[in-house]
mmCIF file of C-alpha atoms in Angstrom:
data_model
loop_
_atom_site.group_PDB
_atom_site.id
_atom_site.type_symbol
_atom_site.label_atom_id
_atom_site.label_comp_id
_atom_site.label_asym_id
_atom_site.label_seq_id
_atom_site.Cartn_x
_atom_site.Cartn_y
_atom_site.Cartn_z
ATOM 1 C CA MET A 1 11.898 -12.631 5.502
ATOM 2 C CA THR A 2 12.918 -15.564 2.985
ATOM 3 C CA ALA A 3 11.278 -18.843 2.272
ATOM 4 C CA ALA A 4 14.285 -20.836 4.499
ATOM 5 C CA GLN A 5 12.623 -18.598 7.551
ATOM 6 C CA LEU A 6 9.394 -21.141 6.772
ATOM 7 C CA ASN A 7 10.835 -25.135 6.304
ATOM 8 C CA ASP A 8 8.660 -26.038 8.908
ATOM 9 C CA THR A 9 4.964 -23.872 8.685
ATOM 10 C CA VAL A 10 3.213 -25.985 7.445
ATOM 11 C CA SER A 11 2.928 -29.209 7.975
ATOM 12 C CA HIS A 12 -0.485 -30.590 7.240
ATOM 13 C CA PRO A 13 -3.403 -29.664 4.152
ATOM 14 C CA VAL A 14 -5.810 -26.497 5.498
ATOM 15 C CA SER A 15 -9.036 -25.921 3.617
ATOM 16 C CA GLY A 16 -8.542 -22.636 1.603
ATOM 17 C CA GLY A 17 -10.680 -20.471 4.234
ATOM 18 C CA ASP A 18 -8.374 -21.221 6.506
ATOM 19 C CA LEU A 19 -5.064 -20.883 4.090
ATOM 20 C CA TRP A 20 -3.441 -18.148 5.910
ATOM 21 C CA ALA A 21 -4.002 -21.320 9.371
ATOM 22 C CA ALA A 22 -0.975 -21.830 7.343
ATOM 23 C CA GLY A 23 1.647 -19.061 7.324
ATOM 24 C CA VAL A 24 3.537 -16.803 10.478
ATOM 25 C CA ARG A 25 2.040 -14.147 11.667
ATOM 26 C CA LEU A 26 4.849 -11.615 11.842
ATOM 27 C CA ILE A 27 5.052 -8.098 13.789
ATOM 28 C CA PHE A 28 7.598 -4.404 11.714
ATOM 29 C CA ARG A 29 8.761 -2.218 13.460
ATOM 30 C CA PRO A 30 8.094 1.475 10.960
ATOM 31 C CA GLY A 31 11.146 1.455 8.472
ATOM 32 C CA GLU A 32 11.637 -2.272 9.065
ATOM 33 C CA GLU A 33 12.004 -3.836 5.919
ATOM 34 C CA VAL A 34 9.457 -6.894 4.751
ATOM 35 C CA TYR A 35 11.153 -7.942 1.160
ATOM 36 C CA ALA A 36 13.620 -6.890 -0.012
ATOM 37 C CA GLN A 37 14.156 -5.859 -3.908
ATOM 38 C CA GLY A 38 15.091 -8.967 -5.913
ATOM 39 C CA GLU A 39 15.411 -11.016 -2.909
ATOM 40 C CA ASP A 40 13.271 -14.340 -3.524
ATOM 41 C CA ALA A 41 10.013 -14.635 -4.385
ATOM 42 C CA ASP A 42 8.558 -17.837 -2.576
ATOM 43 C CA LEU A 43 6.432 -15.892 0.029
ATOM 44 C CA ILE A 44 3.066 -13.872 -0.301
ATOM 45 C CA TYR A 45 2.426 -11.700 2.806
ATOM 46 C CA ARG A 46 -1.032 -10.687 4.193
ATOM 47 C CA VAL A 47 -1.153 -6.801 5.908
ATOM 48 C CA VAL A 48 -3.126 -7.705 9.138
ATOM 49 C CA LYS A 49 -2.137 -4.064 11.600
ATOM 50 C CA GLY A 50 -0.600 -1.375 9.809
ATOM 51 C CA THR A 51 0.237 -0.275 6.364
ATOM 52 C CA VAL A 52 3.402 -1.042 3.853
ATOM 53 C CA ARG A 53 5.168 0.521 1.390
ATOM 54 C CA THR A 54 6.078 -0.983 -1.918
ATOM 55 C CA SER A 55 9.608 1.342 -3.752
ATOM 56 C CA HIS A 56 11.389 0.305 -6.526
ATOM 57 C CA LEU A 57 14.974 2.131 -5.890
ATOM 58 C CA LEU A 58 16.075 2.842 -10.261
ATOM 59 C CA SER A 59 19.524 2.555 -11.033
ATOM 60 C CA ASP A 60 20.477 6.884 -11.290
ATOM 61 C CA GLY A 61 19.105 6.403 -7.227
ATOM 62 C CA ARG A 62 15.631 7.802 -7.494
ATOM 63 C CA ARG A 63 12.255 5.372 -6.053
ATOM 64 C CA GLN A 64 9.636 4.534 -7.751
ATOM 65 C CA ILE A 65 6.841 4.340 -4.981
ATOM 66 C CA GLY A 66 4.868 0.955 -6.222
ATOM 67 C CA ASP A 67 1.641 1.127 -3.521
ATOM 68 C CA PHE A 68 0.235 1.390 -0.573
ATOM 69 C CA TYR A 69 -0.916 -1.219 1.514
ATOM 70 C CA TYR A 70 -3.428 -1.062 4.469
ATOM 71 C CA ALA A 71 -5.014 -4.325 6.768
ATOM 72 C CA GLY A 72 -6.236 -6.597 4.646
ATOM 73 C CA ASP A 73 -4.587 -6.475 0.945
ATOM 74 C CA VAL A 74 -2.563 -9.191 0.289
ATOM 75 C CA LEU A 75 1.351 -7.846 -1.914
ATOM 76 C CA GLY A 76 4.742 -9.755 -2.359
ATOM 77 C CA LEU A 77 2.849 -11.965 -5.627
ATOM 78 C CA GLU A 78 4.603 -11.620 -8.138
ATOM 79 C CA ALA A 79 5.221 -12.359 -11.893
ATOM 80 C CA GLY A 80 8.963 -13.949 -11.713
ATOM 81 C CA SER A 81 11.220 -15.402 -9.157
ATOM 82 C CA ASN A 82 12.836 -12.577 -7.712
ATOM 83 C CA HIS A 83 10.618 -9.954 -5.975
ATOM 84 C CA ARG A 84 11.211 -6.097 -8.265
ATOM 85 C CA PHE A 85 9.464 -3.869 -5.261
ATOM 86 C CA SER A 86 10.925 -3.589 -1.946
ATOM 87 C CA ALA A 87 8.124 -3.620 1.501
ATOM 88 C CA GLU A 88 8.236 -1.533 4.791
ATOM 89 C CA ALA A 89 6.404 -0.942 7.676
ATOM 90 C CA LEU A 90 5.071 2.314 7.840
ATOM 91 C CA GLU A 91 3.949 2.038 10.820
ATOM 92 C CA ASP A 92 4.412 -0.464 13.414
ATOM 93 C CA CYS A 93 2.602 -3.622 11.041
ATOM 94 C CA GLU A 94 1.712 -7.297 12.082
ATOM 95 C CA ILE A 95 0.914 -9.748 8.700
ATOM 96 C CA ILE A 96 1.165 -12.388 8.470
ATOM 97 C CA ALA A 97 3.459 -14.742 5.065
ATOM 98 C CA LEU A 98 2.028 -17.930 3.510
ATOM 99 C CA ARG A 99 5.713 -19.965 1.547
ATOM 100 C CA LEU A 100 4.520 -20.673 -1.817
ATOM 101 C CA SER A 101 6.144 -23.675 -2.552
ATOM 102 C CA GLY A 102 4.249 -25.391 -0.013
ATOM 103 C CA SER A 103 1.689 -25.628 -1.909
ATOM 104 C CA ALA A 104 1.333 -30.218 -1.774
ATOM 105 C CA ALA A 105 0.137 -29.104 2.117
ATOM 106 C CA TYR A 106 -2.332 -27.030 1.011
ATOM 107 C CA SER A 107 -5.529 -28.194 0.286
ATOM 108 C CA PRO A 108 -6.483 -28.164 -4.235
ATOM 109 C CA GLY A 109 -6.949 -25.479 -5.353
ATOM 110 C CA SER A 110 -6.615 -23.373 -2.400
ATOM 111 C CA LEU A 111 -3.747 -22.153 -3.410
ATOM 112 C CA GLU A 112 -4.537 -21.421 -6.780
ATOM 113 C CA ARG A 113 -7.814 -20.139 -6.432
ATOM 114 C CA LEU A 114 -5.339 -17.074 -3.156
ATOM 115 C CA ILE A 115 -2.890 -16.256 -6.341
ATOM 116 C CA TRP A 116 -6.195 -15.180 -8.587
ATOM 117 C CA GLN A 117 -7.396 -12.869 -6.479
ATOM 118 C CA ALA A 118 -4.378 -11.325 -5.160
ATOM 119 C CA THR A 119 -3.824 -10.508 -8.933
ATOM 120 C CA ALA A 120 -6.664 -9.886 -9.345
ATOM 121 C CA SER A 121 -6.151 -7.438 -6.745
ATOM 122 C CA GLU A 122 -3.090 -6.296 -8.102
ATOM 123 C CA LEU A 123 -4.259 -5.646 -11.401
ATOM 124 C CA GLN A 124 -7.064 -3.324 -10.227
ATOM 125 C CA ARG A 125 -4.932 -1.706 -7.974
ATOM 126 C CA THR A 126 -2.280 -0.441 -10.646
ATOM 127 C CA GLN A 127 -5.231 0.551 -12.708
ATOM 128 C CA SER A 128 -6.048 2.697 -10.163
ATOM 129 C CA HIS A 129 -2.482 3.789 -9.564
ATOM 130 C CA MET A 130 -2.177 4.763 -14.006
ATOM 131 C CA LEU A 131 -5.908 6.507 -13.707
ATOM 132 C CA LEU A 132 -4.367 8.267 -10.595
ATOM 133 C CA LEU A 133 -1.359 9.947 -12.457
ATOM 134 C CA GLY A 134 -3.020 10.670 -15.718
ATOM 135 C CA GLN A 135 -5.657 13.285 -13.375
ATOM 136 C CA GLY A 136 -4.265 16.645 -15.038
ATOM 137 C CA THR A 137 -3.074 18.341 -13.051
ATOM 138 C CA ALA A 138 -0.955 18.382 -10.031
ATOM 139 C CA CYS A 139 -3.407 19.955 -7.564
ATOM 140 C CA GLU A 140 -6.210 17.307 -9.162
ATOM 141 C CA LYS A 141 -3.799 13.819 -9.129
ATOM 142 C CA VAL A 142 -3.369 15.501 -4.526
ATOM 143 C CA VAL A 143 -6.897 16.168 -4.275
ATOM 144 C CA ARG A 144 -7.989 12.496 -6.100
ATOM 145 C CA PHE A 145 -5.570 11.631 -2.947
ATOM 146 C CA LEU A 146 -7.468 12.170 -0.141
ATOM 147 C CA LEU A 147 -10.474 11.939 -0.952
ATOM 148 C CA ASP A 148 -9.717 8.258 -2.304
ATOM 149 C CA MET A 149 -7.681 8.172 1.360
ATOM 150 C CA ALA A 150 -10.859 9.730 3.052
ATOM 151 C CA GLU A 151 -13.166 7.213 1.977
ATOM 152 C CA ARG A 152 -10.856 3.695 2.655
ATOM 153 C CA PHE A 153 -10.092 5.541 5.686
ATOM 154 C CA ARG A 154 -13.764 6.261 6.931
ATOM 155 C CA GLY A 155 -13.939 8.716 9.929
ATOM 156 C CA GLU A 156 -13.906 12.922 10.444
ATOM 157 C CA ILE A 157 -9.838 12.624 11.002
ATOM 158 C CA VAL A 158 -8.533 10.749 7.916
ATOM 159 C CA ALA A 159 -4.392 10.064 9.379
ATOM 160 C CA LEU A 160 -1.291 8.977 6.769
ATOM 161 C CA PRO A 161 -0.049 6.162 7.519
ATOM 162 C CA MET A 162 2.890 7.894 4.868
ATOM 163 C CA SER A 163 5.369 11.473 4.732
ATOM 164 C CA ARG A 164 4.472 14.008 2.118
ATOM 165 C CA GLN A 165 7.619 13.094 0.357
ATOM 166 C CA ASP A 166 6.309 8.443 0.380
ATOM 167 C CA MET A 167 3.124 11.087 -1.692
ATOM 168 C CA ALA A 168 4.881 13.056 -4.211
ATOM 169 C CA ASP A 169 6.616 9.913 -5.113
ATOM 170 C CA TYR A 170 4.124 8.276 -5.355
ATOM 171 C CA LEU A 171 2.126 10.630 -7.693
ATOM 172 C CA GLY A 172 5.375 11.316 -9.766
ATOM 173 C CA LEU A 173 5.626 14.850 -8.376
ATOM 174 C CA THR A 174 7.722 17.120 -6.733
ATOM 175 C CA ILE A 175 7.357 17.376 -2.156
ATOM 176 C CA GLU A 176 7.633 21.589 -2.523
ATOM 177 C CA THR A 177 4.561 20.838 -5.202
ATOM 178 C CA ILE A 178 2.979 19.163 -2.380
ATOM 179 C CA SER A 179 3.632 21.386 0.820
ATOM 180 C CA ARG A 180 1.743 23.884 -1.302
ATOM 181 C CA MET A 181 -1.751 21.765 -3.392
ATOM 182 C CA LEU A 182 -2.521 21.263 1.201
ATOM 183 C CA GLY A 183 -1.677 24.521 1.351
ATOM 184 C CA ARG A 184 -3.386 26.090 -1.171
ATOM 185 C CA LEU A 185 -6.556 23.502 -0.551
ATOM 186 C CA GLN A 186 -6.382 24.297 3.604
ATOM 187 C CA ALA A 187 -6.878 28.392 2.975
ATOM 188 C CA GLU A 188 -9.549 27.603 0.699
ATOM 189 C CA GLY A 189 -10.932 25.705 3.726
ATOM 190 C CA LEU A 190 -11.680 22.789 2.016
ATOM 191 C CA VAL A 191 -9.672 20.426 3.659
ATOM 192 C CA GLU A 192 -8.051 20.314 7.464
ATOM 193 C CA PHE A 193 -4.591 19.973 8.780
ATOM 194 C CA LEU A 194 -4.376 18.803 12.165
ATOM 195 C CA ASN A 195 -0.790 18.699 11.891
ATOM 196 C CA THR A 196 0.940 16.683 8.783
ATOM 197 C CA ARG A 197 -0.050 13.504 8.646
ATOM 198 C CA ARG A 198 -3.644 14.362 10.415
ATOM 199 C CA TYR A 199 -6.785 16.025 8.532
ATOM 200 C CA ARG A 200 -10.968 16.202 7.863
ATOM 201 C CA ILE A 201 -12.265 17.555 4.436
ATOM 202 C CA ARG A 202 -14.180 20.217 5.058
ATOM 203 C CA ARG A 203 -15.929 20.993 1.981
ATOM 204 C CA LEU A 204 -16.901 17.229 0.434
ATOM 205 C CA ALA A 205 -19.027 17.993 -2.801
ATOM 206 C CA ALA A 206 -16.252 21.336 -4.008
ATOM 207 C CA LEU A 207 -13.029 18.786 -3.419
ATOM 208 C CA SER A 208 -14.919 16.259 -4.740
ATOM 209 C CA ASP A 209 -15.580 19.032 -7.881
ATOM 210 C CA MET A 210 -11.458 19.184 -8.089
ATOM 211 C CA ALA A 211 -11.147 15.628 -8.811
ATOM 212 C CA PRO A 212 -13.794 13.946 -10.684
ATOM 213 C CA ALA A 213 -13.494 9.559 -10.646
#
């Protein structure tokens, strides 16, 4: 969605607490693009429901996964004027789009606070991804990813919104390695996969010992 499509969305000042109320709620189906790589970055987005994946297409055709964004997360903030990554819905998503160029209509300082918070969150997200990529072995990377997902989605059954190819690209591994590591963890009784997208952790302590934080 482009900034031009939001020209009439902000017509009166809003308080900092209600800043997202000045945005537009959008619905995306699985596989639909929220914004494109190279598109003008005059909007920021907050996920209300669902999961969004960001990715960057390299010149040689390879894909680099930026991150996964869940309910409550903010994405689309850029250092430059264009998006370096594209964003796509992995499942049915509800998203709020907020126009940055409407700052004159927002209460003083509210947009700046939002941008600062989103920037700090993105920095933390980037650091966490770097630490994950720095895990010593492929197995440690996969284990840490499963533990992080279980921590985020608390409950006996963890649902993975991303595919195994997404996991591979995010962790810097091949899909064959991902499948092999998941098969190994299940064979050892550490995790149980109910299908390719749903699992439960059987032995949390033993799994945690394999990839210390």
